[in-house]
PDB file of C-alpha atoms in Angstrom:
ATOM      1  CA  MET D  14       0.000   0.000   0.000  1.00  0.00           C
ATOM      2  CA  SER D  15       1.409   3.353  -1.005  1.00  0.00           C
ATOM      3  CA  THR D  16       1.479   6.212   1.507  1.00  0.00           C
ATOM      4  CA  ALA D  17       0.889   9.669   0.072  1.00  0.00           C
ATOM      5  CA  VAL D  18       4.186  11.516  -0.077  1.00  0.00           C
ATOM      6  CA  ALA D  19       4.851  15.176  -0.589  1.00  0.00           C
ATOM      7  CA  THR D  20       6.103  17.105  -3.564  1.00  0.00           C
ATOM      8  CA  ASN D  21       8.894  19.584  -2.885  1.00  0.00           C
ATOM      9  CA  VAL D  22       9.607  22.787  -4.765  1.00  0.00           C
ATOM     10  CA  VAL D  23      13.299  22.959  -5.708  1.00  0.00           C
ATOM     11  CA  THR D  24      15.109  25.904  -7.252  1.00  0.00           C
ATOM     12  CA  CYS D  25      17.374  24.881 -10.118  1.00  0.00           C
ATOM     13  CA  PRO D  26      20.996  25.734  -9.223  1.00  0.00           C
ATOM     14  CA  ASN D  27      21.676  26.438 -12.918  1.00  0.00           C
ATOM     15  CA  CYS D  28      18.824  28.725 -14.073  1.00  0.00           C
ATOM     16  CA  GLN D  29      17.033  29.502 -10.775  1.00  0.00           C
ATOM     17  CA  ARG D  30      13.650  28.195 -12.034  1.00  0.00           C
ATOM     18  CA  ARG D  31      11.410  26.590  -9.427  1.00  0.00           C
ATOM     19  CA  ASN D  32      10.501  22.940 -10.083  1.00  0.00           C
ATOM     20  CA  ARG D  33       8.269  20.401  -8.356  1.00  0.00           C
ATOM     21  CA  VAL D  34      10.120  17.262  -7.330  1.00  0.00           C
ATOM     22  CA  PRO D  35       8.212  14.326  -5.813  1.00  0.00           C
ATOM     23  CA  ALA D  36       9.579  12.932  -2.559  1.00  0.00           C
ATOM     24  CA  ALA D  37       9.361   9.420  -4.015  1.00  0.00           C
ATOM     25  CA  GLY D  38       9.541   8.093  -7.523  1.00  0.00           C
ATOM     26  CA  GLY D  39      11.917   6.884 -10.150  1.00  0.00           C
ATOM     27  CA  GLY D  40      14.256   8.571 -12.520  1.00  0.00           C
ATOM     28  CA  ASN D  41      16.416  11.597 -12.015  1.00  0.00           C
ATOM     29  CA  PRO D  42      14.779  14.961 -11.367  1.00  0.00           C
ATOM     30  CA  ARG D  43      15.758  17.578 -13.948  1.00  0.00           C
ATOM     31  CA  CYS D  44      14.842  21.199 -14.390  1.00  0.00           C
ATOM     32  CA  GLY D  45      11.852  21.631 -16.684  1.00  0.00           C
ATOM     33  CA  ASN D  46      13.489  24.731 -18.159  1.00  0.00           C
ATOM     34  CA  CYS D  47      17.206  23.964 -18.670  1.00  0.00           C
ATOM     35  CA  HIS D  48      17.216  20.165 -17.986  1.00  0.00           C
ATOM     36  CA  HIS D  49      20.022  20.508 -15.407  1.00  0.00           C
ATOM     37  CA  PRO D  50      19.976  17.790 -12.690  1.00  0.00           C
ATOM     38  CA  LEU D  51      18.072  18.965  -9.612  1.00  0.00           C
ATOM     39  CA  PRO D  52      19.106  18.211  -6.051  1.00  0.00           C
ATOM     40  CA  TRP D  53      16.731  15.619  -4.617  1.00  0.00           C
ATOM     41  CA  ILE D  54      16.311  16.606  -0.974  1.00  0.00           C
ATOM     42  CA  THR D  55      13.278  15.424   0.948  1.00  0.00           C
ATOM     43  CA  ASP D  56      11.991  14.491   4.383  1.00  0.00           C
ATOM     44  CA  ALA D  57      10.804  11.061   5.459  1.00  0.00           C
ATOM     45  CA  ASP D  58       9.313   9.571   8.593  1.00  0.00           C
ATOM     46  CA  ASP D  59       8.282   6.185   9.957  1.00  0.00           C
ATOM     47  CA  ALA D  60       5.366   5.978   7.504  1.00  0.00           C
ATOM     48  CA  THR D  61       7.116   7.179   4.331  1.00  0.00           C
ATOM     49  CA  PHE D  62      10.732   6.004   4.671  1.00  0.00           C
ATOM     50  CA  GLY D  63      10.205   2.761   2.768  1.00  0.00           C
ATOM     51  CA  GLU D  64       8.714   4.465  -0.265  1.00  0.00           C
ATOM     52  CA  ILE D  65      11.021   7.491  -0.235  1.00  0.00           C
ATOM     53  CA  ALA D  66      14.372   5.924   0.661  1.00  0.00           C
ATOM     54  CA  GLU D  67      14.308   2.141   0.454  1.00  0.00           C
ATOM     55  CA  GLN D  68      12.491   1.935  -2.879  1.00  0.00           C
ATOM     56  CA  SER D  69      14.759   4.536  -4.474  1.00  0.00           C
ATOM     57  CA  ALA D  70      16.735   3.337  -7.478  1.00  0.00           C
ATOM     58  CA  ARG D  71      19.545   5.760  -6.703  1.00  0.00           C
ATOM     59  CA  VAL D  72      22.003   6.038  -3.836  1.00  0.00           C
ATOM     60  CA  VAL D  73      20.361   7.584  -0.767  1.00  0.00           C
ATOM     61  CA  LEU D  74      22.151   9.637   1.870  1.00  0.00           C
ATOM     62  CA  VAL D  75      20.021   9.478   5.022  1.00  0.00           C
ATOM     63  CA  ASP D  76      20.458  12.246   7.599  1.00  0.00           C
ATOM     64  CA  LEU D  77      19.057  11.134  10.953  1.00  0.00           C
ATOM     65  CA  TRP D  78      18.875  14.370  12.930  1.00  0.00           C
ATOM     66  CA  ALA D  79      16.962  16.245  15.655  1.00  0.00           C
ATOM     67  CA  THR D  80      15.710  19.822  15.838  1.00  0.00           C
ATOM     68  CA  TRP D  81      17.451  20.433  19.180  1.00  0.00           C
ATOM     69  CA  CYS D  82      20.850  19.207  17.901  1.00  0.00           C
ATOM     70  CA  GLY D  83      23.443  21.937  17.218  1.00  0.00           C
ATOM     71  CA  PRO D  84      25.796  19.719  15.169  1.00  0.00           C
ATOM     72  CA  CYS D  85      22.788  18.625  13.076  1.00  0.00           C
ATOM     73  CA  ARG D  86      22.085  22.238  12.158  1.00  0.00           C
ATOM     74  CA  MET D  87      25.788  22.742  11.367  1.00  0.00           C
ATOM     75  CA  VAL D  88      26.036  19.741   9.021  1.00  0.00           C
ATOM     76  CA  SER D  89      22.745  20.388   7.210  1.00  0.00           C
ATOM     77  CA  PRO D  90      24.146  23.027   4.778  1.00  0.00           C
ATOM     78  CA  ALA D  91      27.068  20.720   3.959  1.00  0.00           C
ATOM     79  CA  LEU D  92      24.661  17.887   3.154  1.00  0.00           C
ATOM     80  CA  GLN D  93      22.523  20.176   0.988  1.00  0.00           C
ATOM     81  CA  ARG D  94      25.649  21.312  -0.865  1.00  0.00           C
ATOM     82  CA  LEU D  95      26.690  17.708  -1.403  1.00  0.00           C
ATOM     83  CA  ALA D  96      23.196  16.809  -2.671  1.00  0.00           C
ATOM     84  CA  THR D  97      23.430  19.712  -5.127  1.00  0.00           C
ATOM     85  CA  GLU D  98      26.945  18.773  -6.311  1.00  0.00           C
ATOM     86  CA  MET D  99      25.966  15.112  -6.731  1.00  0.00           C
ATOM     87  CA  ALA D 100      22.427  15.783  -7.999  1.00  0.00           C
ATOM     88  CA  ASP D 101      22.739  13.274 -10.831  1.00  0.00           C
ATOM     89  CA  GLN D 102      23.487  10.349  -8.507  1.00  0.00           C
ATOM     90  CA  LEU D 103      22.405  11.088  -4.920  1.00  0.00           C
ATOM     91  CA  LYS D 104      19.147  11.579  -3.027  1.00  0.00           C
ATOM     92  CA  LEU D 105      19.264  13.232   0.416  1.00  0.00           C
ATOM     93  CA  VAL D 106      16.566  12.022   2.820  1.00  0.00           C
ATOM     94  CA  LYS D 107      16.240  13.789   6.153  1.00  0.00           C
ATOM     95  CA  VAL D 108      14.648  11.967   9.100  1.00  0.00           C
ATOM     96  CA  ASP D 109      13.827  13.758  12.373  1.00  0.00           C
ATOM     97  CA  VAL D 110      14.466  11.002  14.929  1.00  0.00           C
ATOM     98  CA  ASP D 111      12.141  12.572  17.510  1.00  0.00           C
ATOM     99  CA  ARG D 112       9.237  12.308  15.052  1.00  0.00           C
ATOM    100  CA  SER D 113      10.323   8.893  13.755  1.00  0.00           C
ATOM    101  CA  PRO D 114      10.996   6.715  16.819  1.00  0.00           C
ATOM    102  CA  THR D 115      10.585   3.463  14.896  1.00  0.00           C
ATOM    103  CA  LEU D 116      13.379   4.385  12.469  1.00  0.00           C
ATOM    104  CA  ALA D 117      15.563   5.644  15.341  1.00  0.00           C
ATOM    105  CA  GLU D 118      15.165   2.272  17.037  1.00  0.00           C
ATOM    106  CA  ARG D 119      15.568   0.276  13.828  1.00  0.00           C
ATOM    107  CA  PHE D 120      18.861   1.986  12.978  1.00  0.00           C
ATOM    108  CA  ARG D 121      19.960   1.985  16.649  1.00  0.00           C
ATOM    109  CA  ILE D 122      20.524   5.728  16.721  1.00  0.00           C
ATOM    110  CA  GLN D 123      22.481   6.663  19.838  1.00  0.00           C
ATOM    111  CA  SER D 124      23.761  10.042  18.684  1.00  0.00           C
ATOM    112  CA  VAL D 125      22.764  12.611  16.096  1.00  0.00           C
ATOM    113  CA  PRO D 126      23.522  13.425  13.448  1.00  0.00           C
ATOM    114  CA  THR D 127      23.935   9.902  12.134  1.00  0.00           C
ATOM    115  CA  LEU D 128      24.408   9.538   8.393  1.00  0.00           C
ATOM    116  CA  LEU D 129      23.701   6.434   6.343  1.00  0.00           C
ATOM    117  CA  VAL D 130      24.501   5.732   2.715  1.00  0.00           C
ATOM    118  CA  MET D 131      21.982   3.261   1.308  1.00  0.00           C
ATOM    119  CA  ARG D 132      21.843   1.472  -2.005  1.00  0.00           C
ATOM    120  CA  ASN D 133      19.000  -0.891  -2.898  1.00  0.00           C
ATOM    121  CA  ALA D 134      17.618  -0.551   0.670  1.00  0.00           C
ATOM    122  CA  GLU D 135      20.907  -1.778   2.164  1.00  0.00           C
ATOM    123  CA  ILE D 136      23.189   0.310   4.371  1.00  0.00           C
ATOM    124  CA  VAL D 137      26.614   0.524   2.741  1.00  0.00           C
ATOM    125  CA  ALA D 138      28.151   3.117   5.071  1.00  0.00           C
ATOM    126  CA  ARG D 139      27.366   4.706   8.426  1.00  0.00           C
ATOM    127  CA  GLN D 140      28.861   7.690  10.226  1.00  0.00           C
ATOM    128  CA  SER D 141      27.932   9.591  13.371  1.00  0.00           C
ATOM    129  CA  GLY D 142      28.706  13.240  13.999  1.00  0.00           C
ATOM    130  CA  ALA D 143      29.102  16.348  11.897  1.00  0.00           C
ATOM    131  CA  ALA D 144      31.929  16.756   9.393  1.00  0.00           C
ATOM    132  CA  PRO D 145      32.995  19.340   6.800  1.00  0.00           C
ATOM    133  CA  VAL D 146      31.664  19.013   3.264  1.00  0.00           C
ATOM    134  CA  ALA D 147      35.016  17.803   1.863  1.00  0.00           C
ATOM    135  CA  THR D 148      35.140  14.945   4.383  1.00  0.00           C
ATOM    136  CA  LEU D 149      31.508  14.048   3.699  1.00  0.00           C
ATOM    137  CA  ARG D 150      32.080  14.137  -0.068  1.00  0.00           C
ATOM    138  CA  THR D 151      34.987  11.692   0.210  1.00  0.00           C
ATOM    139  CA  TRP D 152      33.012   9.439   2.562  1.00  0.00           C
ATOM    140  CA  VAL D 153      29.960   9.317   0.253  1.00  0.00           C
ATOM    141  CA  GLN D 154      32.048   8.787  -2.910  1.00  0.00           C
ATOM    142  CA  ASP D 155      33.983   5.968  -1.210  1.00  0.00           C
ATOM    143  CA  ALA D 156      30.705   4.355  -0.095  1.00  0.00           C
ATOM    144  CA  ILE D 157      29.292   4.559  -3.615  1.00  0.00           C
ATOM    145  CA  ARG D 158      32.447   2.990  -5.113  1.00  0.00           C
ATOM    146  CA  GLN D 159      32.430   0.254  -2.477  1.00  0.00           C
ATOM    147  CA  SER D 160      28.764  -0.547  -3.112  1.00  0.00           C
ATOM    148  CA  GLU D 161      29.327  -0.695  -6.887  1.00  0.00           C
ATOM    149  CA  ARG D 162      32.108  -3.243  -6.366  1.00  0.00           C
ATOM    150  CA  GLY D 163      29.846  -5.285  -4.100  1.00  0.00           C
ATOM    151  CA  SER D 164      26.937  -5.334  -6.553  1.00  0.00           C
ATOM    152  CA  SER D 165      28.896  -6.395  -9.623  1.00  0.00           C
TER     153      SER D 165
END
């Protein structure tokens, strides 16, 4: 059974046009005006995580965070930048652990932020704590390469 998921409005980093991007779905979101890849950044919770993250055909970077967490607020812009830079291959899914206790328990979250890289609904990398964008970029790229080797 499919849970209704939101549509987000994303500004194209290339031409600044606003585009609607569904939280779940296939393919690669592109700007309707210039066809540039759009960053796929969305929220998920206990009810929508399966459809939004686990059924995604692309690599998913999951940010398990909390509103009260200072490091979470510090790492958020770095994750958004990374999602924009890697728009053609990465989907960023943000999960507020206080509003999604089932996911927090499932992934055994003991500290936030906790980041997961998932491919085909499987966790291929996990990291706790904030880090600069360059460190996160290397970590995500390494996880993607590792998962490609494992799936071939």
